[in-house]
Short mmCIF file of C-alpha atoms and ligand atoms in Angstrom, two decimals:
data_model
loop_
_atom_site.label_atom_id
_atom_site.label_comp_id
_atom_site.label_asym_id
_atom_site.label_seq_id
_atom_site.Cartn_x
_atom_site.Cartn_y
_atom_site.Cartn_z
CA MET A 12 1.33 4.09 32.82
CA ALA A 13 3.83 3.58 30.37
CA THR A 14 0.78 3.50 27.48
CA ASN A 15 -0.29 7.04 29.37
CA ARG A 16 3.12 8.80 28.79
CA TRP A 17 3.36 7.26 24.97
CA SER A 18 0.38 8.68 24.03
CA ILE A 19 1.07 12.27 25.51
CA MET A 20 4.18 11.80 23.59
CA LEU A 21 2.41 11.13 20.67
CA PHE A 22 -0.07 14.34 21.11
CA VAL A 23 2.90 16.75 21.52
CA ALA A 24 4.27 15.08 18.52
CA LEU A 25 1.48 15.82 16.71
CA LEU A 26 0.64 19.21 17.85
CA ALA A 27 4.42 20.23 16.60
CA ALA A 28 3.79 19.38 13.52
CA ILE A 29 0.44 20.89 13.03
CA ALA A 30 2.42 23.99 14.17
CA THR A 31 5.38 23.63 11.54
CA SER A 32 2.77 23.30 8.93
CA VAL A 33 2.12 26.46 9.53
CA SER A 34 4.39 28.01 6.89
CA SER A 35 4.96 31.34 6.79
CA LYS A 36 5.45 33.38 3.67
CA GLU A 37 7.71 35.53 1.66
CA PHE A 38 6.59 38.84 0.12
CA ILE A 39 9.52 40.38 -2.13
CA VAL A 40 7.49 43.82 -2.20
CA GLY A 41 7.00 44.97 -6.02
CA ASP A 42 7.56 41.21 -7.00
CA ASP A 43 9.94 41.75 -10.06
CA LYS A 44 10.09 45.50 -9.77
CA GLY A 45 11.32 45.58 -6.37
CA TRP A 46 11.79 48.68 -4.21
CA THR A 47 11.33 51.45 -6.88
CA LEU A 48 10.12 55.02 -8.17
CA ASN A 49 6.40 54.94 -10.07
CA PHE A 50 5.19 51.80 -8.71
CA ASP A 51 1.64 51.41 -7.14
CA TYR A 52 2.41 49.52 -3.98
CA GLN A 53 -1.02 49.77 -2.60
CA ALA A 54 -2.06 47.94 -5.76
CA TRP A 55 0.31 45.49 -5.10
CA ALA A 56 -0.71 44.82 -1.13
CA TYR A 57 -4.44 44.81 -2.31
CA GLY A 58 -5.59 41.57 -1.32
CA LYS A 59 -2.53 39.84 -0.32
CA GLU A 60 -2.76 38.45 3.32
CA PHE A 61 0.01 39.34 5.27
CA VAL A 62 0.20 37.06 8.74
CA VAL A 63 2.69 37.47 11.65
CA GLY A 64 5.95 35.25 11.13
CA ASP A 65 5.53 36.39 7.30
CA LYS A 66 8.45 38.93 5.84
CA LEU A 67 8.57 41.48 3.40
CA VAL A 68 11.72 41.96 1.15
CA PHE A 69 12.60 45.20 0.02
CA LYS A 70 14.86 45.03 -2.91
CA TYR A 71 16.45 48.13 -4.66
CA ALA A 72 19.96 49.21 -5.92
CA ALA A 73 21.89 49.91 -2.28
CA GLY A 74 22.40 54.09 -2.42
CA LYS A 75 19.69 54.59 -4.70
CA HIS A 76 16.87 53.80 -2.07
CA ASN A 77 16.40 53.23 1.71
CA LEU A 78 13.80 52.38 3.73
CA PHE A 79 11.88 53.13 7.12
CA ARG A 80 9.53 51.98 9.18
CA VAL A 81 7.22 54.72 9.98
CA ASN A 82 3.58 55.38 11.84
CA GLY A 83 0.83 56.48 10.15
CA THR A 84 1.29 60.10 10.34
CA VAL A 85 4.87 60.00 9.22
CA PHE A 86 3.60 58.10 6.24
CA GLN A 87 0.81 60.23 4.90
CA GLN A 88 3.07 63.20 5.47
CA CYS A 89 6.34 61.61 3.78
CA MET A 90 8.30 63.09 6.66
CA ILE A 91 11.86 61.35 6.84
CA PRO A 92 13.25 59.99 10.07
CA PRO A 93 17.12 60.65 11.18
CA SER A 94 19.15 58.62 8.57
CA ASN A 95 20.77 56.68 10.90
CA GLU A 96 17.09 54.61 11.28
CA ALA A 97 17.07 53.71 7.72
CA LEU A 98 17.92 49.95 6.50
CA THR A 99 20.20 50.60 3.37
CA SER A 100 21.30 47.18 2.21
CA GLY A 101 19.46 46.94 -1.03
CA TYR A 102 17.89 43.41 0.25
CA ASP A 103 16.06 44.22 3.28
CA VAL A 104 14.33 41.76 5.24
CA ILE A 105 11.91 42.35 8.04
CA THR A 106 9.77 39.63 9.67
CA LEU A 107 6.23 40.47 10.68
CA GLU A 108 6.79 40.15 14.44
CA THR A 109 3.41 41.69 15.21
CA ALA A 110 -0.12 42.00 13.97
CA GLY A 111 -1.71 45.53 13.17
CA ARG A 112 -1.19 48.23 10.55
CA LYS A 113 2.53 49.14 9.48
CA TRP A 114 3.73 51.42 7.06
CA TYR A 115 7.05 51.68 5.36
CA ILE A 116 8.36 54.91 3.27
CA CYS A 117 11.72 55.73 1.15
CA GLY A 118 13.78 58.51 2.43
CA VAL A 119 15.90 59.18 0.01
CA GLY A 120 15.08 62.70 -2.04
CA LYS A 121 11.66 63.31 -2.81
CA HIS A 122 10.96 59.54 -3.69
CA CYS A 123 8.19 59.16 -0.75
CA GLU A 124 6.29 62.30 -1.71
CA LEU A 125 6.62 62.33 -5.16
CA GLY A 126 7.73 59.03 -6.57
CA GLY A 127 5.15 56.94 -4.58
CA MET A 128 7.54 54.84 -2.48
CA LYS A 129 5.29 54.00 0.45
CA LEU A 130 4.02 50.96 1.33
CA PHE A 131 0.70 50.31 3.94
CA ILE A 132 0.18 46.91 5.17
CA ASN A 133 -2.14 45.29 7.51
CA VAL A 134 -0.80 42.22 9.19
CA LEU A 135 -3.34 39.83 10.55
CA PRO A 136 -2.71 37.83 13.48
CA GLN A 137 -1.55 33.85 13.05
CA SER A 138 -4.55 31.69 13.36
CA THR A 139 -3.90 29.42 16.52
CA PRO A 140 -3.72 25.83 14.70
CA PRO A 141 -6.82 23.60 15.57
CA THR A 142 -6.91 21.41 18.78
CA PRO A 143 -8.49 17.99 18.73
CA VAL A 144 -11.48 19.54 21.26
CA SER A 145 -12.43 21.69 18.53
CA PRO A 146 -13.22 21.10 14.90
CA ALA A 147 -11.49 23.45 12.51
CA PRO A 148 -13.99 25.77 11.66
CA SER A 149 -14.83 25.70 7.52
CA GLY A 150 -14.66 29.70 7.03
CA LYS A 151 -15.87 31.43 4.42
CA VAL A 152 -14.33 34.83 3.19
CA PHE A 153 -16.74 37.10 1.50
CA VAL A 154 -15.66 40.24 -0.14
CA VAL A 155 -18.27 42.80 0.62
CA GLY A 156 -19.79 43.96 -2.68
CA ASP A 157 -17.60 41.19 -4.53
CA ASP A 158 -15.71 43.15 -7.23
CA LYS A 159 -17.22 46.43 -6.33
CA GLY A 160 -16.15 46.51 -2.90
CA TRP A 161 -17.21 48.93 -0.26
CA THR A 162 -18.45 51.55 -2.22
CA LEU A 163 -21.16 54.20 -2.61
CA ASN A 164 -24.26 53.17 -5.16
CA PHE A 165 -24.52 49.35 -4.35
CA ASP A 166 -27.31 47.20 -3.03
CA TYR A 167 -25.76 45.89 -0.15
CA GLN A 168 -28.56 44.22 1.27
CA ALA A 169 -29.32 42.17 -2.34
CA TRP A 170 -25.25 41.51 -2.40
CA ALA A 171 -26.04 39.81 1.56
CA MET A 172 -29.78 38.03 0.20
CA GLY A 173 -29.44 34.34 -0.19
CA LYS A 174 -25.71 33.94 1.36
CA GLU A 175 -25.34 32.10 4.16
CA PHE A 176 -23.03 33.80 6.80
CA VAL A 177 -22.00 31.28 9.47
CA VAL A 178 -19.65 31.74 12.62
CA GLY A 179 -16.12 31.02 11.70
CA ASP A 180 -16.51 32.83 8.15
CA LYS A 181 -14.99 36.30 7.68
CA LEU A 182 -16.10 39.44 5.83
CA VAL A 183 -13.69 41.57 3.72
CA PHE A 184 -14.61 45.22 3.40
CA ARG A 185 -12.49 46.68 0.45
CA TYR A 186 -12.09 50.06 -0.39
CA PRO A 187 -9.23 52.92 -1.46
CA MET A 188 -7.87 53.95 1.48
CA GLY A 189 -8.93 57.05 3.08
CA LYS A 190 -12.26 57.07 1.06
CA HIS A 191 -14.22 55.36 3.82
CA ASN A 192 -14.14 53.24 6.79
CA VAL A 193 -16.02 50.76 8.33
CA PHE A 194 -17.64 50.73 11.77
CA ARG A 195 -19.23 47.52 13.40
CA VAL A 196 -22.97 49.27 15.23
CA ASN A 197 -25.86 47.92 16.78
CA GLY A 198 -29.35 48.21 14.92
CA THR A 199 -30.27 51.51 16.10
CA SER A 200 -26.99 53.30 14.97
CA PHE A 201 -27.25 51.42 11.77
CA GLN A 202 -31.05 52.38 11.09
CA GLN A 203 -30.47 56.20 11.77
CA CYS A 204 -26.82 56.32 10.55
CA THR A 205 -25.03 57.35 13.88
CA ILE A 206 -21.36 57.31 13.26
CA PRO A 207 -19.77 56.15 16.94
CA THR A 208 -17.47 58.36 18.51
CA ALA A 209 -16.66 55.66 21.05
CA THR A 210 -15.36 53.65 18.81
CA GLU A 211 -12.20 53.46 16.01
CA ALA A 212 -13.26 53.15 12.55
CA LEU A 213 -11.22 50.13 10.65
CA THR A 214 -9.68 52.30 7.87
CA SER A 215 -7.35 49.75 6.12
CA GLY A 216 -8.98 49.39 3.14
CA TYR A 217 -9.29 45.87 3.39
CA ASP A 218 -10.56 45.33 6.67
CA VAL A 219 -11.13 41.64 7.48
CA ILE A 220 -13.76 41.12 10.03
CA SER A 221 -13.86 37.59 11.66
CA LEU A 222 -17.98 36.32 12.20
CA ASP A 223 -17.00 35.10 16.02
CA THR A 224 -20.42 35.10 17.15
CA SER A 225 -23.90 34.34 15.65
CA GLY A 226 -26.64 36.78 15.53
CA ARG A 227 -27.31 39.82 13.80
CA LYS A 228 -24.03 42.26 12.59
CA TRP A 229 -24.70 45.77 11.47
CA TYR A 230 -21.81 47.82 9.54
CA ILE A 231 -21.85 51.29 8.41
CA CYS A 232 -19.23 53.65 6.50
CA GLY A 233 -18.62 56.63 8.79
CA VAL A 234 -17.42 59.18 6.14
CA GLY A 235 -19.70 61.98 5.44
CA LYS A 236 -23.03 60.95 4.55
CA HIS A 237 -21.76 57.41 3.02
CA CYS A 238 -24.20 55.52 5.16
CA LEU A 239 -27.12 57.91 4.62
CA MET A 240 -26.30 57.22 1.25
CA GLY A 241 -26.37 53.45 1.49
CA LEU A 242 -23.02 52.42 2.24
CA LYS A 243 -24.10 49.88 5.05
CA LEU A 244 -24.40 46.44 5.46
CA PHE A 245 -26.63 44.28 7.60
CA ILE A 246 -25.94 40.54 8.18
CA ASN A 247 -27.64 37.89 10.20
CA VAL A 248 -24.52 35.13 11.17
CA LEU A 249 -25.83 31.47 11.64
CA PRO A 250 -23.97 29.16 14.34
CA GLN A 251 -22.15 26.77 13.51
CA SER A 252 -23.88 23.82 14.29
CA THR A 253 -26.59 24.44 12.18
CA TYR A 254 -26.24 21.70 9.95
CA PRO A 255 -27.94 21.16 7.36
CA PRO A 256 -29.06 24.81 7.73
CA PRO A 257 -32.62 26.09 7.55
CA PRO A 258 -33.49 27.86 4.45
CA PRO A 259 -32.07 31.38 4.53
CA PRO A 260 -34.38 33.90 5.94
CA TYR A 261 -34.02 36.28 2.94
CA HIS A 262 -36.69 35.64 0.47
CA GLY A 263 -37.94 37.45 -2.70
CA ALA A 264 -36.77 41.18 -3.38
CA ARG A 265 -37.90 42.48 -0.12
CA LYS A 266 -35.29 44.67 1.52
CA LEU A 267 -34.51 43.24 5.13
CA THR A 268 -35.39 45.89 8.12
CA PRO A 269 -33.60 44.53 11.24
CA PRO A 270 -36.49 43.44 13.10
CA ASN A 271 -36.09 45.37 16.24
CA PHE A 272 -38.21 48.24 14.88
C1 NAG B 320 5.16 59.05 15.04
O1 NAG B 320 6.61 59.34 14.43
C2 NAG B 320 6.72 60.50 14.38
C3 NAG B 320 8.45 60.59 14.59
O2 NAG B 320 9.15 59.38 14.83
C4 NAG B 320 6.47 61.24 15.92
O3 NAG B 320 7.16 62.66 16.33
C5 NAG B 320 5.14 61.15 16.41
O4 NAG B 320 4.90 61.33 17.83
C6 NAG B 320 4.24 59.96 16.01
N1 NAG B 320 2.89 60.13 15.75
C7 NAG B 320 2.37 58.82 16.47
C8 NAG B 320 0.83 59.23 16.34
O5 NAG B 320 2.89 57.84 17.14
C1 NAG B 321 -26.20 51.65 20.12
O1 NAG B 321 -25.13 52.30 20.21
C2 NAG B 321 -25.33 53.60 20.26
C3 NAG B 321 -24.09 54.33 20.16
O2 NAG B 321 -22.55 53.40 20.76
C4 NAG B 321 -25.47 53.69 21.73
O3 NAG B 321 -26.01 55.01 22.26
C5 NAG B 321 -26.81 53.29 22.33
O4 NAG B 321 -27.08 52.76 23.35
C6 NAG B 321 -26.91 51.73 21.82
N1 NAG B 321 -28.19 51.29 21.81
C7 NAG B 321 -28.33 49.77 21.99
C8 NAG B 321 -30.02 49.48 22.16
O5 NAG B 321 -27.58 49.01 22.14
#
């Protein structure tokens, strides 16, 4: 009995140790430049991974700028909220408490509209610490299209060929926000480039998709005729337990067609 309680205490201590080892990061927005005019904050945010619990620090000369957290519409149109909602300290620390999209603008003069003082980020949920029963997935991260990202005039089936996607891996779709988007679709919609109306597109410009289940996955861009022009990706996700993996199903230069047609 006593031994049992002792092992439970050890187990709890172990969990606590794992939890505290998930350290949060602090991002100085704009790094050395801080929060200032004529700085490309989307370029700054590009490729960074913001996770719940992380902090953003907006550094600027107090009085010269300020900071509003706004929604997507306000962000797009640079509408300035009531001034009593502004942060004005010159060293504004914002803890990212929830996952999802966050928008920040400067409300002084035309700094948002003309000076580029606006930042959009996507905050990812905290990954749950591994529990003893399920081994930590050794997830790989695939940036779709590598350096090119998610763009027109790129052969995504050639890119996918020979790559091995396993449950637990992640796909990252990178593109200039507003220029493209990402829909996960079924084989029929993929083939016919049918843009879903019932589901929302991913639009952040840095869309991370976790491959949670095995099987075939289809992704298309829903902007204009981009899908018909080839902005589409088909992959096959292997189950995690398949070690050593079977030879990849894609061989040679033949283009893959989803086999359900
Ligand atoms: C965005 O915020 C503005 C101002 O607070 C508000 O009027 C508007 O309804 C909001 N839009 C959405 C989509 O939440
Ligand atoms: C594929 O998705 C479309 C649009 O969401 C839906 O109408 C259609 O029934 C789906 N087809 C299959 C085979 O699941």
